[in-house]
mmCIF file of C-alpha atoms in Angstrom:
data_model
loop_
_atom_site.group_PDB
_atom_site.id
_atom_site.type_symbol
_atom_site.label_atom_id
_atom_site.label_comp_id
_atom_site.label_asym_id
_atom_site.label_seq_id
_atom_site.Cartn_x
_atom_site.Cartn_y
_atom_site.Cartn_z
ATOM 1 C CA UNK U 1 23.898 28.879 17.976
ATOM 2 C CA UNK U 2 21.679 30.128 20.946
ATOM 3 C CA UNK U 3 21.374 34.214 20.450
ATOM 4 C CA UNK U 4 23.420 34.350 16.996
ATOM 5 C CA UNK U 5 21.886 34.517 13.074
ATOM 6 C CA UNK U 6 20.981 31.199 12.015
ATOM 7 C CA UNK U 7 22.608 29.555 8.566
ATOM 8 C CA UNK U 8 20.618 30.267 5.753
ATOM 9 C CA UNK U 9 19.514 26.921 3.705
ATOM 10 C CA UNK U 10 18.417 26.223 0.396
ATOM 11 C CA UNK U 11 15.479 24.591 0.512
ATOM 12 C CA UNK U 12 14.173 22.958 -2.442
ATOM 13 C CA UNK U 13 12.199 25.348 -5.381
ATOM 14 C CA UNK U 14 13.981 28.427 -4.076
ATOM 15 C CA UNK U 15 15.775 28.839 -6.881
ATOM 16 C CA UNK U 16 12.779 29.189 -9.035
ATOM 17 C CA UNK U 17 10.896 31.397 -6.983
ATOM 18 C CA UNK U 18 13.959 33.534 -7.347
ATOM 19 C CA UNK U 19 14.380 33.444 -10.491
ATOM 20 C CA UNK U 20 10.895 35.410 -11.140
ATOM 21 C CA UNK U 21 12.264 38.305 -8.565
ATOM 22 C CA UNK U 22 15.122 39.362 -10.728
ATOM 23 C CA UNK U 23 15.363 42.858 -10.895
ATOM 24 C CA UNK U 24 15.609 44.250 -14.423
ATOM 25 C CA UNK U 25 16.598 43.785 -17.246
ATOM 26 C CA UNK U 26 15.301 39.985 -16.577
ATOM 27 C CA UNK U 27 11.648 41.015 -15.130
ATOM 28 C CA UNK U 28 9.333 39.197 -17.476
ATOM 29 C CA UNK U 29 5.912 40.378 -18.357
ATOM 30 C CA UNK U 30 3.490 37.716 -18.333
ATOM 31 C CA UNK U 31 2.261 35.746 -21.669
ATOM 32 C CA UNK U 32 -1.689 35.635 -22.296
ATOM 33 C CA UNK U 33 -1.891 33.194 -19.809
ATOM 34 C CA UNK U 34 -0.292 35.266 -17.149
ATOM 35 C CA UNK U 35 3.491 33.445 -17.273
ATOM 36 C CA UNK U 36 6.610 34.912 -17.156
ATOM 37 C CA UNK U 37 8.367 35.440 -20.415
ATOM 38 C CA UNK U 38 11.618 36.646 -22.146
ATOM 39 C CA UNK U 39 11.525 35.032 -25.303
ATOM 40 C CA UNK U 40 9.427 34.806 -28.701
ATOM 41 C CA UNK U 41 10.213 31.581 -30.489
ATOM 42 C CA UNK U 42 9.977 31.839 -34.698
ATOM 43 C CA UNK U 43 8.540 29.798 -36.893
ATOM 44 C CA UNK U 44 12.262 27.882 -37.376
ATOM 45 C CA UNK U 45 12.100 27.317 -33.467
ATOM 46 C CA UNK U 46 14.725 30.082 -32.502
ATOM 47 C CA UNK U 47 14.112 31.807 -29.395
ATOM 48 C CA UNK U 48 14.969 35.550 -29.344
ATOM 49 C CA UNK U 49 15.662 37.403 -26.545
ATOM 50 C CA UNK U 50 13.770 40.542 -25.586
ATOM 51 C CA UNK U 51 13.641 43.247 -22.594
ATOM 52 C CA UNK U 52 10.344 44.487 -22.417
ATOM 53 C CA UNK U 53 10.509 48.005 -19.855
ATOM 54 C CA UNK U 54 7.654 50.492 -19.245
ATOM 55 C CA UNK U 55 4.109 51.102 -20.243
ATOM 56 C CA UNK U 56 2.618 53.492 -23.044
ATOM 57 C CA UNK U 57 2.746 53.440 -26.658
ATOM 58 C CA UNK U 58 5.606 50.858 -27.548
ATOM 59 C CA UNK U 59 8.695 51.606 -28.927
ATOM 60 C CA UNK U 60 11.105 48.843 -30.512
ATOM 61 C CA UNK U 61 14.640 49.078 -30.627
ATOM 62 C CA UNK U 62 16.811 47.362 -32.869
ATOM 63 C CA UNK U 63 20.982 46.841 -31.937
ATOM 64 C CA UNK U 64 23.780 47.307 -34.064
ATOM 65 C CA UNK U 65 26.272 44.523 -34.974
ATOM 66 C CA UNK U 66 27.758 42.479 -33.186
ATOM 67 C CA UNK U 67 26.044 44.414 -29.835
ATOM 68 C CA UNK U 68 23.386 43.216 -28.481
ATOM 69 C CA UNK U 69 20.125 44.586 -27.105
ATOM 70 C CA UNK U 70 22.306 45.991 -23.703
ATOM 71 C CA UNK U 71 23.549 48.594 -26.210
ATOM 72 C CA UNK U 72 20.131 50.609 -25.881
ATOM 73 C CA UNK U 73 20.236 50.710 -22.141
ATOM 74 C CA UNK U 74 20.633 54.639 -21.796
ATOM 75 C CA UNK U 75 17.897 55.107 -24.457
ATOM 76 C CA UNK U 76 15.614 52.334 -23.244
ATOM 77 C CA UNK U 77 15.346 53.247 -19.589
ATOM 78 C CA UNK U 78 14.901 56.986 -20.363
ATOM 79 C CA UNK U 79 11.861 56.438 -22.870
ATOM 80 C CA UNK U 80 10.803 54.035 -20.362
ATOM 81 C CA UNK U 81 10.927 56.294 -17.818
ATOM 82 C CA UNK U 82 8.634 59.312 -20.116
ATOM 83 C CA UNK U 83 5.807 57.174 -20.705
ATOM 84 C CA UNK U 84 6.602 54.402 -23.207
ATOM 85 C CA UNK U 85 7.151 50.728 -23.341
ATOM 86 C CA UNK U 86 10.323 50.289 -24.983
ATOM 87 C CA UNK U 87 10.925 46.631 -25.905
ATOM 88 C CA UNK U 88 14.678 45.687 -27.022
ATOM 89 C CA UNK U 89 15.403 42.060 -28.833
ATOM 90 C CA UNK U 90 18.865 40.289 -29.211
ATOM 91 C CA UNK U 91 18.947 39.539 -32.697
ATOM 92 C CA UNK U 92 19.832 35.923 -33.753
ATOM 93 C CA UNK U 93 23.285 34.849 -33.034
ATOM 94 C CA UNK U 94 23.611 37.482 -30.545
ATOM 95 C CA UNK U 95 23.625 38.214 -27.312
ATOM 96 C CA UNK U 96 20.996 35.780 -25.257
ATOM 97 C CA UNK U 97 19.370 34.606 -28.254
ATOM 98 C CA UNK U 98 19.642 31.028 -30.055
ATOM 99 C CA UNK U 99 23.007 30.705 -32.180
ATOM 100 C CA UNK U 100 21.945 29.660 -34.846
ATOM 101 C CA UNK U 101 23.687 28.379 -38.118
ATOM 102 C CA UNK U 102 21.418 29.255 -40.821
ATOM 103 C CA UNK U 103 19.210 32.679 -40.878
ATOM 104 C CA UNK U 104 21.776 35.375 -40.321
ATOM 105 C CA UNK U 105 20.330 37.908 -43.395
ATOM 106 C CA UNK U 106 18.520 40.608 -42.858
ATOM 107 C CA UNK U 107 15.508 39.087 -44.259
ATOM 108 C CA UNK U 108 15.722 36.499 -41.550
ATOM 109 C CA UNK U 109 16.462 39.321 -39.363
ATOM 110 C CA UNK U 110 13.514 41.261 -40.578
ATOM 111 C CA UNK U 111 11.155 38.162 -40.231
ATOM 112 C CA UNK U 112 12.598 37.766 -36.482
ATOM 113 C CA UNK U 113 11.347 41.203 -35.471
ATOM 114 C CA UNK U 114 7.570 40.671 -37.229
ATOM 115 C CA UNK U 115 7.675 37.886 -34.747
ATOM 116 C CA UNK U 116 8.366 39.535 -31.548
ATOM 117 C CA UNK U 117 5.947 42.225 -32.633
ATOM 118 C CA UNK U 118 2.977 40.472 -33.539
ATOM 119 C CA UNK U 119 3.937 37.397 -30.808
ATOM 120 C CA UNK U 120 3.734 40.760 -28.271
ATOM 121 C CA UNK U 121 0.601 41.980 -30.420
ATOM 122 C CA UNK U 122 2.124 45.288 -30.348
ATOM 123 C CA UNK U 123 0.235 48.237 -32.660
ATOM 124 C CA UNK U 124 1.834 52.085 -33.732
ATOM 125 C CA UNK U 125 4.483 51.387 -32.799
ATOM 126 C CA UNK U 126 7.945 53.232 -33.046
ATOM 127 C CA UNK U 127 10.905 51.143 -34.562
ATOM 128 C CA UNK U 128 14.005 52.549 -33.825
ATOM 129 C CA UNK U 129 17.153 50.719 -35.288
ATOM 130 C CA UNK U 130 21.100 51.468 -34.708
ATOM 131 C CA UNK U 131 23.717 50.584 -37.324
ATOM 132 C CA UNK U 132 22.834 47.098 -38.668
ATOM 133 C CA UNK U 133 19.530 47.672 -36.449
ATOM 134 C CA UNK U 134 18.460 50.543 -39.160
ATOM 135 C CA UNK U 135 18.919 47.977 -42.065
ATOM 136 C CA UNK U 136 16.561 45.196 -39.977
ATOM 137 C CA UNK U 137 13.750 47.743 -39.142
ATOM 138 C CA UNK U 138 14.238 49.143 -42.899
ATOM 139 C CA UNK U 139 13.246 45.298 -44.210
ATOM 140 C CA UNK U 140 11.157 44.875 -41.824
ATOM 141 C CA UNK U 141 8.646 47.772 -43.405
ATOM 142 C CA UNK U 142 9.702 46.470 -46.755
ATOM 143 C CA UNK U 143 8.638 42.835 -45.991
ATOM 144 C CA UNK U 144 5.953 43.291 -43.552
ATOM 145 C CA UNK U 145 4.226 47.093 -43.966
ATOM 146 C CA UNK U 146 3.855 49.237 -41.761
ATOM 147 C CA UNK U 147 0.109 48.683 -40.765
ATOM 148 C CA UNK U 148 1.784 48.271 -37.055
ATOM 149 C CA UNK U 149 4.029 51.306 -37.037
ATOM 150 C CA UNK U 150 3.638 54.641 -36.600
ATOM 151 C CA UNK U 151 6.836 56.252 -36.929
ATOM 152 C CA UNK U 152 10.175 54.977 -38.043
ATOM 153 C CA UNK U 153 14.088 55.849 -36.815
ATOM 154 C CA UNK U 154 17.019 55.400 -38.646
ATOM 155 C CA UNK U 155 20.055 55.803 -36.119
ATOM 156 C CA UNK U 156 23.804 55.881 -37.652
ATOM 157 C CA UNK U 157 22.200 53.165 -40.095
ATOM 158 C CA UNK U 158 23.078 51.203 -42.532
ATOM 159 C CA UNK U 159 20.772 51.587 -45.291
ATOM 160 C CA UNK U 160 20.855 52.593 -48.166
ATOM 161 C CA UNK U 161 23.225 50.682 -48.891
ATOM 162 C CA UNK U 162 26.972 49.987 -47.764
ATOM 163 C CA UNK U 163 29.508 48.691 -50.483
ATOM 164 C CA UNK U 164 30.571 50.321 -53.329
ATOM 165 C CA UNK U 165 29.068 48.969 -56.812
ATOM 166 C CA UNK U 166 28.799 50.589 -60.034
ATOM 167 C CA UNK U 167 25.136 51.532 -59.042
ATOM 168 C CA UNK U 168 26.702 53.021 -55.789
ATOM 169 C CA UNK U 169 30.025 54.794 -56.504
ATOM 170 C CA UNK U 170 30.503 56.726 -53.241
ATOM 171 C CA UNK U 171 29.664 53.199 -51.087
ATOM 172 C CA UNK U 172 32.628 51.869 -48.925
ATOM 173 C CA UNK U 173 34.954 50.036 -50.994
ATOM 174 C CA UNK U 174 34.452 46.023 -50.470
ATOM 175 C CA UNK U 175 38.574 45.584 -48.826
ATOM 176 C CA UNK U 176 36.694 47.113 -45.782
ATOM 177 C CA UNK U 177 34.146 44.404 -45.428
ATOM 178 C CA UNK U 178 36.940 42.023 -46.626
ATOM 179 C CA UNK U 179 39.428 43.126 -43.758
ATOM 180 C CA UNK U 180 36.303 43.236 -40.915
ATOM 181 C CA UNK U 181 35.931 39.771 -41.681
ATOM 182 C CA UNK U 182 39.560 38.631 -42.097
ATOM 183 C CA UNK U 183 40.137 40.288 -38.693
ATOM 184 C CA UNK U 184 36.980 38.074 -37.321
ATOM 185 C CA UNK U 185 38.765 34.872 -38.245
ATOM 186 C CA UNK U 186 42.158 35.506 -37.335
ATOM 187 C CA UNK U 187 41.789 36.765 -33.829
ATOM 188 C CA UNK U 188 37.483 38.602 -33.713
ATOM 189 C CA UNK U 189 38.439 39.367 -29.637
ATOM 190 C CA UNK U 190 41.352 42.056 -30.848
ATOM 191 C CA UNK U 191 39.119 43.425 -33.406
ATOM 192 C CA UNK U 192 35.973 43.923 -31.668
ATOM 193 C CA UNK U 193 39.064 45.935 -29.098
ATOM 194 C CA UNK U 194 40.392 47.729 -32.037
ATOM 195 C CA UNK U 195 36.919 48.991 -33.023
ATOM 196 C CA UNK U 196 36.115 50.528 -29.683
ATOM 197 C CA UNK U 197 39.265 51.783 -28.939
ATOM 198 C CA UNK U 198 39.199 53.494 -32.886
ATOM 199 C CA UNK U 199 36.643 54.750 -35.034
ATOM 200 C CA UNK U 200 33.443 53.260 -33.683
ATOM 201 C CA UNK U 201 33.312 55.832 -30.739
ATOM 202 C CA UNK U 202 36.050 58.330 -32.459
ATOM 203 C CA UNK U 203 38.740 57.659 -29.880
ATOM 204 C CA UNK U 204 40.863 57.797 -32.968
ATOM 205 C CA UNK U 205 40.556 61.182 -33.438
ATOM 206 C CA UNK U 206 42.548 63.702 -31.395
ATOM 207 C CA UNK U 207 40.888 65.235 -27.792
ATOM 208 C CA UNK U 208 38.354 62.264 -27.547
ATOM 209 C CA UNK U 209 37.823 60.900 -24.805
ATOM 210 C CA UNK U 210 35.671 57.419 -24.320
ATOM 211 C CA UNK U 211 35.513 55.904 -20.549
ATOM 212 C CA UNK U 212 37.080 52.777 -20.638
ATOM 213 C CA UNK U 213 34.019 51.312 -19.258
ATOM 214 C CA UNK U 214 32.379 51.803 -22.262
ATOM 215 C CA UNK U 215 34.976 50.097 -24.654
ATOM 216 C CA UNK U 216 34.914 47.191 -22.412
ATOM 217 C CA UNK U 217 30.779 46.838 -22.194
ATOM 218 C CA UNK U 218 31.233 47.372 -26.312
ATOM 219 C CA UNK U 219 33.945 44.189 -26.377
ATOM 220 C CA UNK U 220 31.673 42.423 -23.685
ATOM 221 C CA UNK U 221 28.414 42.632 -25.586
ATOM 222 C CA UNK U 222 30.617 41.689 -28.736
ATOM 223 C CA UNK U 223 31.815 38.422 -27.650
ATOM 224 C CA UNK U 224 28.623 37.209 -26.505
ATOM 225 C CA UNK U 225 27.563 37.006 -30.414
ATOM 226 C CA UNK U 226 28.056 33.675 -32.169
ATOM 227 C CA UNK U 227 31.171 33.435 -33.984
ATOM 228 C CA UNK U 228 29.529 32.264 -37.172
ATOM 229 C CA UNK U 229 26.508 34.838 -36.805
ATOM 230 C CA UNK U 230 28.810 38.047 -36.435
ATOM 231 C CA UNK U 231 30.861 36.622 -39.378
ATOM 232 C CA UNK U 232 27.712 36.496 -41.752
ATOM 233 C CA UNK U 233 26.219 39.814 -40.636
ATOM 234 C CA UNK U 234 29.320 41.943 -41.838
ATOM 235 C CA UNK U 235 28.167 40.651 -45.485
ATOM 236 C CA UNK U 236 24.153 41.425 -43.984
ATOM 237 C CA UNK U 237 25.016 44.960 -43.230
ATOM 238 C CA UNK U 238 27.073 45.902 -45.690
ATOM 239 C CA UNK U 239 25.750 44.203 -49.004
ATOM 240 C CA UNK U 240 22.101 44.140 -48.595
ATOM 241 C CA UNK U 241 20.493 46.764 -50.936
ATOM 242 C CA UNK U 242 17.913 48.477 -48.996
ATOM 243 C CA UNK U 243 17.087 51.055 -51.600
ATOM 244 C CA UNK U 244 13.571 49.840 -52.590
ATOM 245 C CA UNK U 245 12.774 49.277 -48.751
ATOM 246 C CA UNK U 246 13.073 52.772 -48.032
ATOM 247 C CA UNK U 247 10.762 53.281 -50.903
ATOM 248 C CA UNK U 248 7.978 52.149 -49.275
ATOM 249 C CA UNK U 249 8.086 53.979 -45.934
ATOM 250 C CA UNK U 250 5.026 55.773 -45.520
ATOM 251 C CA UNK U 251 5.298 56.496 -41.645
ATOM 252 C CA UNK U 252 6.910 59.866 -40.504
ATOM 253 C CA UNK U 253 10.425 59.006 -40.420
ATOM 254 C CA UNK U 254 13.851 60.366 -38.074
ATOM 255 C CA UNK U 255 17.017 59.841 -39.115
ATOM 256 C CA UNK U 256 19.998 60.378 -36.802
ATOM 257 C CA UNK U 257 23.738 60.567 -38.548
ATOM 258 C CA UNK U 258 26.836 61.697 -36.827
ATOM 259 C CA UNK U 259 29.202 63.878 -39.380
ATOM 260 C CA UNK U 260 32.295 61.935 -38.258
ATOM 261 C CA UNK U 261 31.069 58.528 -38.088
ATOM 262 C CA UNK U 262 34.172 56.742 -39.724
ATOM 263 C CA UNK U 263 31.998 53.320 -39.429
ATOM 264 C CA UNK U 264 29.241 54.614 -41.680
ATOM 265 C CA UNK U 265 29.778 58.033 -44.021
ATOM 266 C CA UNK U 266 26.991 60.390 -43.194
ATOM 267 C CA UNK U 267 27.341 60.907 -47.057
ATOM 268 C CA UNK U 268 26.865 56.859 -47.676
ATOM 269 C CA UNK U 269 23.544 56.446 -44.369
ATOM 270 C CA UNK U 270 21.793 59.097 -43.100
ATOM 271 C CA UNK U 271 22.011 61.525 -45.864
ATOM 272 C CA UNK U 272 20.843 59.080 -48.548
ATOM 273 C CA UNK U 273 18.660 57.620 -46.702
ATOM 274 C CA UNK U 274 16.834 60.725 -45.972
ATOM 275 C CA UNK U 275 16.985 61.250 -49.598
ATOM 276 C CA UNK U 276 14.928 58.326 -50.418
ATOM 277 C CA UNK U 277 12.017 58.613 -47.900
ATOM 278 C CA UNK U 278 9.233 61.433 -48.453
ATOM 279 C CA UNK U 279 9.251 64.164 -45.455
ATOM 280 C CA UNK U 280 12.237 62.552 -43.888
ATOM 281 C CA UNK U 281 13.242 64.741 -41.133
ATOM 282 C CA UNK U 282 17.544 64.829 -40.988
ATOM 283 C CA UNK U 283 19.330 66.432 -37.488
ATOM 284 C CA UNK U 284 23.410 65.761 -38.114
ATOM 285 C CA UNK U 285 25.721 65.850 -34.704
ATOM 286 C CA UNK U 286 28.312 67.702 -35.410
ATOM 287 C CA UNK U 287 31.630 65.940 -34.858
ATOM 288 C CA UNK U 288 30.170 62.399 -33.644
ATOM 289 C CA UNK U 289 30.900 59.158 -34.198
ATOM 290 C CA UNK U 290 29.080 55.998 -35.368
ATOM 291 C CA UNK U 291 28.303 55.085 -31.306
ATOM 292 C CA UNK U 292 25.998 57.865 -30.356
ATOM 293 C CA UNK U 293 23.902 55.486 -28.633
ATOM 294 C CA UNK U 294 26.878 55.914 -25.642
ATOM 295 C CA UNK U 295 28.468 59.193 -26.650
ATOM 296 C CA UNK U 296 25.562 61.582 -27.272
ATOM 297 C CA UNK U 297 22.861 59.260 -25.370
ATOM 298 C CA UNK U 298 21.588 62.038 -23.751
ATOM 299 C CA UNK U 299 21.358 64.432 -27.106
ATOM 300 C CA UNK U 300 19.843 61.381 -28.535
ATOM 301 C CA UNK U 301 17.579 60.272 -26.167
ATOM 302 C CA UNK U 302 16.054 63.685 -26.099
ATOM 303 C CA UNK U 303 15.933 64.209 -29.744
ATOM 304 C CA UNK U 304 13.998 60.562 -29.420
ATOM 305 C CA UNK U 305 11.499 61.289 -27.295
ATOM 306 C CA UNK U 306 10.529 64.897 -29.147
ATOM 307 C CA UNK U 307 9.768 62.598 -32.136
ATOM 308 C CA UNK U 308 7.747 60.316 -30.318
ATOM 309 C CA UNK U 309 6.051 63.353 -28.741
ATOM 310 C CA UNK U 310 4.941 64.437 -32.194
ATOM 311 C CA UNK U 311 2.829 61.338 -33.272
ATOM 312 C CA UNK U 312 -0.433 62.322 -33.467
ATOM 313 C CA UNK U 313 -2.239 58.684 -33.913
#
């Protein structure tokens, strides 16, 4: 071995130490008593997953279903990168958080998020929420107030509510929801594939074009929900009435809505929504889809951080 590279070993508690070098998304910001952390545990003893990027005034994103918190990468690193910390969560039954059986409503979902803020201590903060991510911050503020936030972002959402009813004629009729969650127990891997290669990013419509990359990270981040948790959130996203949640808002308030989004009507989201909350401010991309997040990132992420600009505390 004289004059070459010796073998590297493993010596014992390596591992460990290398397991605090990751590079990001898995460097941890120390707990109040200065350890490494990537979790908040809830009261019911799940652990959620968060990434916790930058410093400044913090900013919360919320994912849509059945993503997970990777879904906010663009956004997250580029408000990150302007002076914020932007903190993003895998909700339960997703992603790297605990799968469990029980909890998967939005006021469990809701009640998850109070706990990674106020477990993080975080104050004014912005809560930004995607798809099914726009009904959790929505009952969040309903549940819990807003004495923590400061401005609120409501991104192809859900609210204010989904499914046609008598009380909401021009909702999406309930075969939708019914076929979403047929497909999810006859064969969920093809129809988490049909979505991104159809009408979540518009590829569906003629002259689009979405890299395959992207409707591979969507199916990716898709499979790595529970099976049981993405069933239960169709009915979460698309039956929970969020009408007298957006009634209380009392924080300026953004909301985002694609004019083609074929997953949510702008008609049946963003336009109501921004019907119900006082001094709602309403900017419509022509022509986009429900997945903005990845097809107008960069629209998006600017039209983010001018918000965020304007919050005078």
């Amino acid at each position: 071995m004289h004059g070459q590279a010796r073998p590297r070993t493993h010596r014992r508690g390596q591992g460990l130490a290398r397991r605090h070098d990751l590079p990001a998304p898995y460097d941890r910001r120390p707990d109040r008593k200065g350890r490494p952390m990537s979790f908040v545990t809830t009261s019911d003893g799940t652990r959620i997953f968060y990434k916790d990027w930058g410093t400044g005034r913090p900013v919360v994103l919320s994912h849509g279903w059945p993503l997970n918190s990777d879904s906010w990468e663009a956004q997250q690193l580029f408000l990150a990168e302007n002076g914020f910390r932007v903190i993003a969560h895998d909700r339960r039954g997703h992603g790297r958080s605990t799968q469990t059986w029980h909890g998967n409503e939005m006021d469990t979902y809701a009640d998850d998020l109070a706990a990674l803020i106020e477990q993080l201590d975080l104050r004014e903060v912005t809560l930004v929420g995607f798809s099914t991510g726009g009904g959790e911050i929505t009952r969040y503020i309903g549940r819990h107030g807003t004495s923590r936030v400061a401005q609120a972002v409501l991104v192809s959402a859900v609210p204010p509510l989904m499914v046609r009813r008598d009380d909401n004629p021009d909702g999406v009729p309930i075969e939708v929801f019914d076929g979403l969650r047929a497909g999810s127990l006859a064969d969920r891997s093809q129809l988490y594939r049909d979505l991104a290669d159809g009408p979540f990013f518009g590829h569906n419509r003629d002259g689009v074009e979405v890299s395959e990359g992207i409707r591979r990270a969507f199916w990716l981040q898709s499979m790595a929900s529970g099976h049981r948790n993405a069933y239960e959130s169709i009915a979460a996203f698309s039956a929970t009435d969020f009408r007298g949640d957006l009634a209380t808002f009392d924080v300026p308030t953004l909301v985002v809505h694609g004019d083609d989004d074929q997953v949510v009507p702008l008609a049946v989201g963003g336009r109501a929504s921004a019907a119900l909350v006082k001094g709602a401010e309403l900017i419509v991309y022509p022509g986009a889809p429900h997945g903005i997040t990845d097809t107008h990132k960069e629209q998006l992420g600017n039209d983010l951080l001018t918000f965020l600009k304007g919050y005078e505390a």
